[in-house]
Amino acid sequence: MDKSDKTLWAELVTRVARAQDAQAFTMLFEHFAPRVKAFLMKSGADPTTAEECAQDVMATVWHKAAQFDPARASAATWIFTIARNRRIDMLRRDRRPEPEDLPWGPDSETDQFDALALQQDTEKLAQALNALPEKQRKMIESAYFGDLTHNEIADETGLPLGTIKSRIRLALERLRHSMTEQKETT
């Protein structure tokens, strides 16, 4: 891909962002959708899943074209980053049990000591979360309770990806330290 191709793709994404230009999107779709599908298949997705994911990626390009910043990345890099994130989301989803895979009926009797210990750990974690600085707590809540990827948090907050990762890493270190400290005092 030469410089003129990079300029063309950036211009097309910009046209989609500014005017929802269907012709520009069609050109992007025809070029990138097969490449995204091939990329996803090389990373282990079956053809049907790769096709669905590629279409989802291109729909995201249509809806979030305004978030593209040619100063930060080329259009191809931006689109393939979306594809990589969708692939990660697919892997996470595939690892989750489906409702029919979850056990039904009453669980075996939980030992009262285990139930009390779990309740205490939950309360300690809630206290540790509340003790975090607000910016770090919000990142943890988005990543772990909101189930957002780091890139999705960056898109949502407008913060650089590095800032998101640093805040989450620092928050996890604080939580780990706080939980360890609380266990040592009990």
Coordinates of N, CA and C in Angstrom, one line a residue:
M1 N 0.9 -1.2 0.0 CA 0.0 0.0 0.0 C 0.9 1.2 0.0
D2 N 0.7 2.1 -1.0 CA 1.6 3.3 -1.0 C 0.9 4.4 -0.4
K3 N 1.6 5.6 -0.3 CA 1.0 6.7 0.4 C -0.3 7.2 -0.2
S4 N -0.5 7.1 -1.5 CA -1.7 7.6 -2.1 C -2.9 6.7 -1.6
D5 N -2.7 5.4 -1.4 CA -3.7 4.5 -0.9 C -4.1 4.9 0.5
K6 N -3.1 5.2 1.3 CA -3.3 5.6 2.7 C -4.2 6.8 2.7
T7 N -3.8 7.8 1.9 CA -4.6 9.0 1.8 C -6.0 8.8 1.4
L8 N -6.2 7.9 0.4 CA -7.5 7.6 -0.1 C -8.4 7.0 1.0
W9 N -7.8 6.0 1.7 CA -8.6 5.4 2.8 C -9.0 6.3 3.8
A10 N -8.1 7.2 4.2 CA -8.3 8.2 5.3 C -9.4 9.2 4.8
E11 N -9.3 9.6 3.5 CA -10.3 10.5 2.9 C -11.7 9.8 2.9
L12 N -11.8 8.5 2.6 CA -13.0 7.8 2.5 C -13.7 7.7 3.9
V13 N -12.9 7.4 4.9 CA -13.4 7.3 6.3 C -13.9 8.7 6.7
T14 N -13.2 9.7 6.4 CA -13.6 11.1 6.7 C -14.9 11.5 6.0
R15 N -15.1 11.1 4.8 CA -16.3 11.3 4.1 C -17.5 10.6 4.7
V16 N -17.2 9.4 5.2 CA -18.3 8.6 5.9 C -18.6 9.3 7.2
A17 N -17.6 9.8 7.9 CA -17.8 10.5 9.2 C -18.6 11.8 9.0
R18 N -18.2 12.6 8.0 CA -18.8 13.9 7.8 C -20.2 13.9 7.2
A19 N -20.4 13.0 6.2 CA -21.6 13.1 5.4 C -22.3 11.7 5.2
Q20 N -21.9 10.7 6.0 CA -22.4 9.4 5.8 C -22.5 9.0 4.4
D21 N -21.4 9.2 3.7 CA -21.2 9.0 2.3 C -21.3 7.5 2.0
A22 N -22.4 7.0 1.4 CA -22.5 5.6 1.1 C -21.6 5.1 0.1
Q23 N -21.3 5.9 -0.9 CA -20.3 5.5 -1.9 C -18.9 5.3 -1.3
A24 N -18.5 6.2 -0.5 CA -17.2 6.1 0.2 C -17.2 4.8 1.1
F25 N -18.3 4.6 1.8 CA -18.3 3.4 2.6 C -18.3 2.1 1.8
T26 N -19.0 2.1 0.6 CA -18.9 0.9 -0.3 C -17.5 0.6 -0.7
M27 N -16.8 1.7 -1.0 CA -15.4 1.5 -1.4 C -14.6 0.9 -0.3
L28 N -14.8 1.4 0.9 CA -14.1 0.9 2.1 C -14.5 -0.6 2.4
F29 N -15.8 -0.8 2.3 CA -16.3 -2.2 2.5 C -15.7 -3.2 1.5
E30 N -15.7 -2.8 0.3 CA -15.2 -3.7 -0.8 C -13.7 -4.0 -0.6
H31 N -13.0 -3.1 -0.1 CA -11.5 -3.3 0.1 C -11.2 -4.0 1.4
F32 N -11.8 -3.5 2.5 CA -11.4 -4.0 3.8 C -12.2 -5.2 4.3
A33 N -13.4 -5.4 3.9 CA -14.2 -6.5 4.5 C -13.5 -7.9 4.2
P34 N -13.1 -8.2 2.9 CA -12.5 -9.5 2.7 C -11.1 -9.6 3.4
R35 N -10.4 -8.5 3.6 CA -9.1 -8.5 4.3 C -9.3 -8.8 5.8
V36 N -10.4 -8.1 6.3 CA -10.7 -8.3 7.7 C -11.1 -9.8 8.0
K37 N -11.9 -10.3 7.1 CA -12.3 -11.7 7.2 C -11.1 -12.6 7.1
A38 N -10.2 -12.4 6.2 CA -9.0 -13.3 6.1 C -8.1 -13.1 7.4
F39 N -8.0 -11.9 7.9 CA -7.3 -11.7 9.1 C -7.9 -12.5 10.3
L40 N -9.2 -12.4 10.4 CA -9.9 -13.2 11.5 C -9.7 -14.7 11.3
M41 N -9.8 -15.2 10.1 CA -9.6 -16.6 9.8 C -8.2 -17.0 10.2
K42 N -7.2 -16.2 9.9 CA -5.8 -16.5 10.2 C -5.6 -16.5 11.7
S43 N -6.5 -15.8 12.4 CA -6.3 -15.8 13.9 C -7.2 -16.8 14.6
G44 N -7.8 -17.7 13.7 CA -8.5 -18.9 14.3 C -10.0 -18.9 14.2
A45 N -10.6 -17.9 13.6 CA -12.0 -17.9 13.5 C -12.5 -18.8 12.4
D46 N -13.6 -19.5 12.5 CA -14.1 -20.2 11.4 C -14.7 -19.3 10.4
P47 N -14.9 -19.7 9.1 CA -15.4 -18.8 8.1 C -16.7 -18.0 8.4
T48 N -17.6 -18.7 9.0 CA -18.9 -18.1 9.3 C -18.7 -17.0 10.3
T49 N -18.0 -17.3 11.4 CA -17.8 -16.4 12.4 C -17.0 -15.2 11.9
A50 N -16.0 -15.5 11.1 CA -15.1 -14.4 10.5 C -16.0 -13.5 9.7
E51 N -16.9 -14.1 8.9 CA -17.8 -13.2 8.0 C -18.7 -12.3 8.9
E52 N -19.3 -12.9 9.9 CA -20.1 -12.1 10.8 C -19.4 -11.0 11.5
C53 N -18.2 -11.4 12.0 CA -17.3 -10.4 12.7 C -16.9 -9.3 11.7
A54 N -16.5 -9.7 10.5 CA -16.1 -8.7 9.5 C -17.2 -7.7 9.2
Q55 N -18.4 -8.2 9.1 CA -19.5 -7.3 8.9 C -19.8 -6.4 10.1
D56 N -19.6 -6.9 11.3 CA -19.7 -6.1 12.5 C -18.7 -5.1 12.5
V57 N -17.4 -5.4 12.1 CA -16.3 -4.4 12.1 C -16.7 -3.3 11.1
M58 N -17.2 -3.7 9.9 CA -17.5 -2.6 9.0 C -18.7 -1.8 9.4
A59 N -19.6 -2.4 10.1 CA -20.7 -1.6 10.7 C -20.2 -0.6 11.7
T60 N -19.2 -1.0 12.5 CA -18.6 -0.2 13.4 C -17.9 1.0 12.7
V61 N -17.2 0.7 11.6 CA -16.6 1.7 10.8 C -17.6 2.8 10.4
W62 N -18.8 2.3 9.9 CA -19.8 3.2 9.5 C -20.3 4.1 10.7
H63 N -20.6 3.5 11.8 CA -21.1 4.2 13.0 C -20.1 5.0 13.7
K64 N -18.9 4.6 13.7 CA -17.9 5.3 14.5 C -16.8 6.0 13.7
A65 N -17.1 6.3 12.4 CA -16.1 6.9 11.6 C -15.6 8.2 12.1
A66 N -16.5 8.9 12.8 CA -16.1 10.2 13.4 C -15.0 10.1 14.5
Q67 N -14.8 8.9 15.0 CA -13.7 8.7 16.0 C -12.4 8.4 15.3
F68 N -12.3 8.3 14.0 CA -11.1 8.1 13.3 C -10.3 9.3 13.3
D69 N -9.0 9.2 13.7 CA -8.1 10.4 13.7 C -6.9 10.0 12.8
P70 N -6.8 10.6 11.6 CA -5.7 10.3 10.7 C -4.3 10.7 11.3
A71 N -4.3 11.6 12.3 CA -3.0 11.9 12.9 C -2.5 10.8 13.8
R72 N -3.4 10.0 14.3 CA -3.0 8.9 15.2 C -2.7 7.6 14.5
A73 N -3.4 7.3 13.4 CA -3.2 6.0 12.8 C -3.8 6.1 11.3
S74 N -3.3 5.2 10.5 CA -3.9 5.1 9.2 C -5.3 4.5 9.3
A75 N -6.0 4.6 8.2 CA -7.4 4.0 8.2 C -7.3 2.5 8.3
A76 N -6.3 1.9 7.6 CA -6.2 0.5 7.7 C -5.8 0.0 9.1
T77 N -4.9 0.7 9.8 CA -4.6 0.4 11.2 C -5.8 0.5 12.1
W78 N -6.6 1.6 11.9 CA -7.8 1.8 12.7 C -8.8 0.7 12.5
I79 N -9.0 0.3 11.3 CA -10.0 -0.7 11.0 C -9.5 -2.1 11.5
F80 N -8.2 -2.4 11.3 CA -7.7 -3.7 11.8 C -7.7 -3.7 13.4
T81 N -7.5 -2.6 14.0 CA -7.6 -2.5 15.4 C -9.0 -2.8 15.9
I82 N -10.0 -2.3 15.2 CA -11.4 -2.7 15.5 C -11.6 -4.2 15.4
A83 N -11.0 -4.7 14.3 CA -11.2 -6.2 14.0 C -10.5 -7.0 15.1
R84 N -9.3 -6.6 15.5 CA -8.6 -7.3 16.6 C -9.4 -7.2 17.9
N85 N -10.0 -6.1 18.2 CA -10.8 -6.0 19.4 C -12.0 -6.8 19.4
R86 N -12.7 -6.9 18.2 CA -13.8 -7.7 18.0 C -13.4 -9.2 18.2
R87 N -12.3 -9.6 17.7 CA -11.8 -11.0 17.8 C -11.6 -11.3 19.3
I88 N -11.0 -10.4 20.1 CA -10.8 -10.6 21.5 C -12.2 -10.7 22.2
D89 N -13.2 -9.8 21.8 CA -14.5 -9.9 22.4 C -15.1 -11.3 22.0
M90 N -14.9 -11.8 20.8 CA -15.5 -13.1 20.4 C -14.9 -14.2 21.3
L91 N -13.6 -14.1 21.5 CA -12.9 -15.1 22.3 C -13.5 -15.1 23.8
R92 N -13.6 -13.9 24.3 CA -14.2 -13.8 25.7 C -15.6 -14.4 25.7
R93 N -16.4 -14.0 24.7 CA -17.8 -14.5 24.7 C -17.8 -16.0 24.6
D94 N -16.9 -16.6 23.8 CA -16.9 -18.1 23.6 C -16.5 -18.8 24.8
R95 N -15.8 -18.1 25.7 CA -15.3 -18.8 27.0 C -16.4 -18.7 28.0
R96 N -17.4 -17.9 27.9 CA -18.5 -17.8 28.9 C -19.4 -18.9 28.7
P97 N -19.9 -19.5 29.8 CA -20.9 -20.6 29.6 C -22.2 -20.0 29.1
E98 N -22.9 -20.7 28.2 CA -24.2 -20.4 27.8 C -25.2 -20.7 28.9
P99 N -26.3 -20.1 28.9 CA -27.3 -20.3 30.0 C -27.6 -21.8 30.1
E100 N -27.7 -22.5 29.0 CA -28.1 -24.0 29.1 C -26.9 -24.8 29.7
D101 N -25.7 -24.2 29.7 CA -24.6 -24.9 30.3 C -24.4 -24.7 31.8
L102 N -25.2 -23.8 32.3 CA -25.1 -23.5 33.7 C -25.9 -24.5 34.5
P103 N -25.4 -24.9 35.7 CA -26.1 -25.9 36.5 C -27.4 -25.3 37.0
W104 N -28.4 -26.2 37.0 CA -29.7 -25.8 37.4 C -30.0 -26.6 38.7
G105 N -31.0 -26.1 39.4 CA -31.4 -26.7 40.7 C -30.5 -26.2 41.8
P106 N -30.9 -26.7 43.0 CA -30.1 -26.2 44.2 C -28.7 -26.7 44.1
D107 N -27.8 -25.9 44.6 CA -26.4 -26.3 44.7 C -26.2 -27.2 45.9
S108 N -25.2 -27.9 45.9 CA -24.9 -28.7 47.0 C -24.7 -27.7 48.2
E109 N -25.0 -28.2 49.4 CA -24.9 -27.3 50.5 C -23.6 -26.7 50.7
T110 N -23.5 -25.4 50.8 CA -22.3 -24.7 51.0 C -22.0 -24.6 52.4
D111 N -20.8 -25.0 52.7 CA -20.3 -24.9 54.1 C -20.5 -23.5 54.6
Q112 N -21.1 -23.4 55.9 CA -21.3 -22.1 56.4 C -20.1 -21.2 56.5
F113 N -19.0 -21.9 56.9 CA -17.7 -21.2 57.0 C -17.3 -20.6 55.7
D114 N -17.4 -21.4 54.6 CA -17.1 -20.9 53.2 C -18.0 -19.7 52.8
A115 N -19.3 -19.9 53.1 CA -20.2 -18.8 52.8 C -19.9 -17.5 53.5
L116 N -19.5 -17.6 54.8 CA -19.2 -16.4 55.6 C -17.9 -15.8 55.1
A117 N -16.9 -16.7 54.7 CA -15.6 -16.2 54.2 C -15.8 -15.5 52.9
L118 N -16.7 -16.0 52.0 CA -17.0 -15.4 50.7 C -17.6 -14.0 50.9
Q119 N -18.6 -14.0 51.9 CA -19.3 -12.7 52.1 C -18.3 -11.7 52.7
Q120 N -17.4 -12.1 53.6 CA -16.4 -11.2 54.1 C -15.4 -10.7 53.0
D121 N -15.0 -11.6 52.1 CA -14.1 -11.2 51.0 C -14.8 -10.2 50.1
T122 N -16.1 -10.4 49.9 CA -16.9 -9.5 49.0 C -16.9 -8.2 49.6
E123 N -17.2 -8.1 50.9 CA -17.2 -6.8 51.6 C -15.9 -6.1 51.6
K124 N -14.8 -6.9 51.8 CA -13.4 -6.3 51.8 C -13.1 -5.7 50.4
L125 N -13.5 -6.5 49.3 CA -13.3 -6.0 48.0 C -14.1 -4.7 47.7
A126 N -15.3 -4.7 48.2 CA -16.1 -3.5 48.0 C -15.5 -2.3 48.7
Q127 N -15.0 -2.5 49.9 CA -14.3 -1.4 50.7 C -13.0 -1.0 49.9
A128 N -12.2 -2.0 49.4 CA -11.0 -1.6 48.7 C -11.3 -0.9 47.4
L129 N -12.4 -1.2 46.7 CA -12.8 -0.5 45.5 C -13.2 0.9 45.8
N130 N -14.0 1.1 46.9 CA -14.4 2.4 47.3 C -13.2 3.3 47.8
A131 N -12.1 2.7 48.2 CA -11.0 3.4 48.6 C -10.1 3.9 47.5
L132 N -10.3 3.3 46.3 CA -9.5 3.7 45.1 C -9.8 5.2 44.8
P133 N -8.8 5.9 44.2 CA -9.1 7.2 43.6 C -10.2 7.0 42.5
E134 N -11.1 8.0 42.4 CA -12.2 7.9 41.6 C -11.9 7.5 40.1
K135 N -10.8 8.1 39.6 CA -10.5 7.9 38.2 C -10.1 6.4 38.0
Q136 N -9.4 5.8 38.9 CA -9.0 4.4 38.9 C -10.2 3.5 39.1
R137 N -11.1 3.9 40.0 CA -12.2 3.1 40.3 C -13.1 3.0 39.1
K138 N -13.3 4.1 38.4 CA -14.2 4.1 37.2 C -13.6 3.2 36.1
M139 N -12.3 3.2 35.9 CA -11.6 2.3 34.9 C -11.9 0.9 35.3
I140 N -11.7 0.5 36.5 CA -11.9 -0.9 37.0 C -13.4 -1.3 36.8
E141 N -14.3 -0.4 37.1 CA -15.7 -0.7 36.9 C -16.1 -0.9 35.5
S142 N -15.5 0.0 34.6 CA -15.8 -0.1 33.2 C -15.2 -1.4 32.6
A143 N -14.0 -1.7 33.0 CA -13.3 -2.9 32.4 C -13.9 -4.2 33.0
Y144 N -14.1 -4.3 34.3 CA -14.5 -5.6 34.9 C -16.0 -5.7 35.1
F145 N -16.7 -4.6 35.4 CA -18.1 -4.8 35.6 C -18.9 -4.4 34.4
G146 N -18.3 -3.4 33.6 CA -19.0 -3.0 32.3 C -18.5 -3.9 31.2
D147 N -17.5 -4.8 31.4 CA -17.0 -5.7 30.4 C -16.6 -5.0 29.1
L148 N -16.0 -3.8 29.3 CA -15.5 -3.1 28.1 C -14.0 -3.4 27.9
T149 N -13.5 -3.4 26.7 CA -12.1 -3.5 26.4 C -11.4 -2.2 26.7
H150 N -10.1 -2.2 26.8 CA -9.4 -1.0 27.0 C -9.7 0.0 25.9
N151 N -9.7 -0.4 24.7 CA -10.0 0.5 23.5 C -11.4 1.1 23.6
E152 N -12.3 0.3 24.0 CA -13.7 0.8 24.2 C -13.8 1.8 25.3
I153 N -13.0 1.6 26.3 CA -13.0 2.6 27.4 C -12.4 3.9 26.9
A154 N -11.3 3.8 26.1 CA -10.6 4.9 25.5 C -11.6 5.7 24.6
D155 N -12.3 5.0 23.8 CA -13.3 5.6 22.9 C -14.4 6.3 23.7
E156 N -14.8 5.7 24.8 CA -15.9 6.2 25.6 C -15.5 7.5 26.3
T157 N -14.2 7.4 26.9 CA -13.8 8.5 27.7 C -13.0 9.6 27.0
G158 N -12.5 9.2 25.8 CA -11.6 10.2 25.1 C -10.2 10.2 25.6
L159 N -9.9 9.4 26.6 CA -8.5 9.3 27.1 C -7.6 8.5 26.3
P160 N -6.3 8.7 26.3 CA -5.4 7.9 25.5 C -5.4 6.5 26.1
L161 N -5.1 5.5 25.2 CA -5.1 4.1 25.6 C -4.1 3.8 26.7
G162 N -2.9 4.5 26.7 CA -1.9 4.3 27.7 C -2.4 4.7 29.1
T163 N -3.1 5.8 29.1 CA -3.7 6.3 30.4 C -4.6 5.3 31.0
I164 N -5.5 4.7 30.1 CA -6.5 3.7 30.5 C -5.7 2.6 31.2
K165 N -4.7 2.0 30.4 CA -4.0 0.9 30.9 C -3.2 1.2 32.2
S166 N -2.6 2.3 32.3 CA -1.9 2.7 33.5 C -2.9 2.8 34.7
R167 N -4.0 3.4 34.5 CA -5.0 3.5 35.6 C -5.5 2.2 36.1
I168 N -5.7 1.3 35.1 CA -6.2 0.0 35.5 C -5.1 -0.8 36.2
R169 N -3.9 -0.7 35.7 CA -2.8 -1.5 36.3 C -2.6 -1.0 37.8
L170 N -2.5 0.4 38.0 CA -2.3 0.9 39.3 C -3.5 0.6 40.2
A171 N -4.7 0.6 39.7 CA -5.9 0.2 40.5 C -5.8 -1.2 41.0
L172 N -5.4 -2.1 40.0 CA -5.3 -3.6 40.4 C -4.2 -3.8 41.4
E173 N -3.1 -3.0 41.3 CA -2.0 -3.2 42.3 C -2.5 -2.7 43.7
R174 N -3.3 -1.6 43.7 CA -3.8 -1.1 45.0 C -4.8 -2.1 45.6
L175 N -5.7 -2.7 44.7 CA -6.6 -3.6 45.2 C -5.9 -4.9 45.7
R176 N -4.9 -5.4 45.0 CA -4.2 -6.5 45.4 C -3.5 -6.3 46.8
H177 N -2.9 -5.1 46.9 CA -2.2 -4.7 48.2 C -3.2 -4.6 49.3
S178 N -4.4 -4.0 49.0 CA -5.4 -3.8 50.0 C -6.0 -5.1 50.5
M179 N -6.2 -6.0 49.6 CA -6.8 -7.3 49.9 C -5.8 -8.1 50.7
T180 N -4.5 -8.1 50.3 CA -3.5 -8.8 51.0 C -3.3 -8.3 52.4
E181 N -3.3 -7.0 52.5 CA -3.2 -6.3 53.9 C -4.3 -6.7 54.8
Q182 N -5.6 -6.7 54.2 CA -6.7 -7.1 55.0 C -6.7 -8.5 55.5
K183 N -6.2 -9.4 54.6 CA -6.1 -10.8 55.0 C -5.1 -11.0 56.1
E184 N -4.0 -10.2 56.1 CA -2.9 -10.3 57.1 C -3.4 -9.8 58.5
T185 N -4.3 -8.9 58.5 CA -4.8 -8.3 59.7 C -5.9 -9.2 60.3
T186 N -6.5 -10.1 59.6 CA -7.5 -11.0 60.1 C -7.0 -12.3 60.5

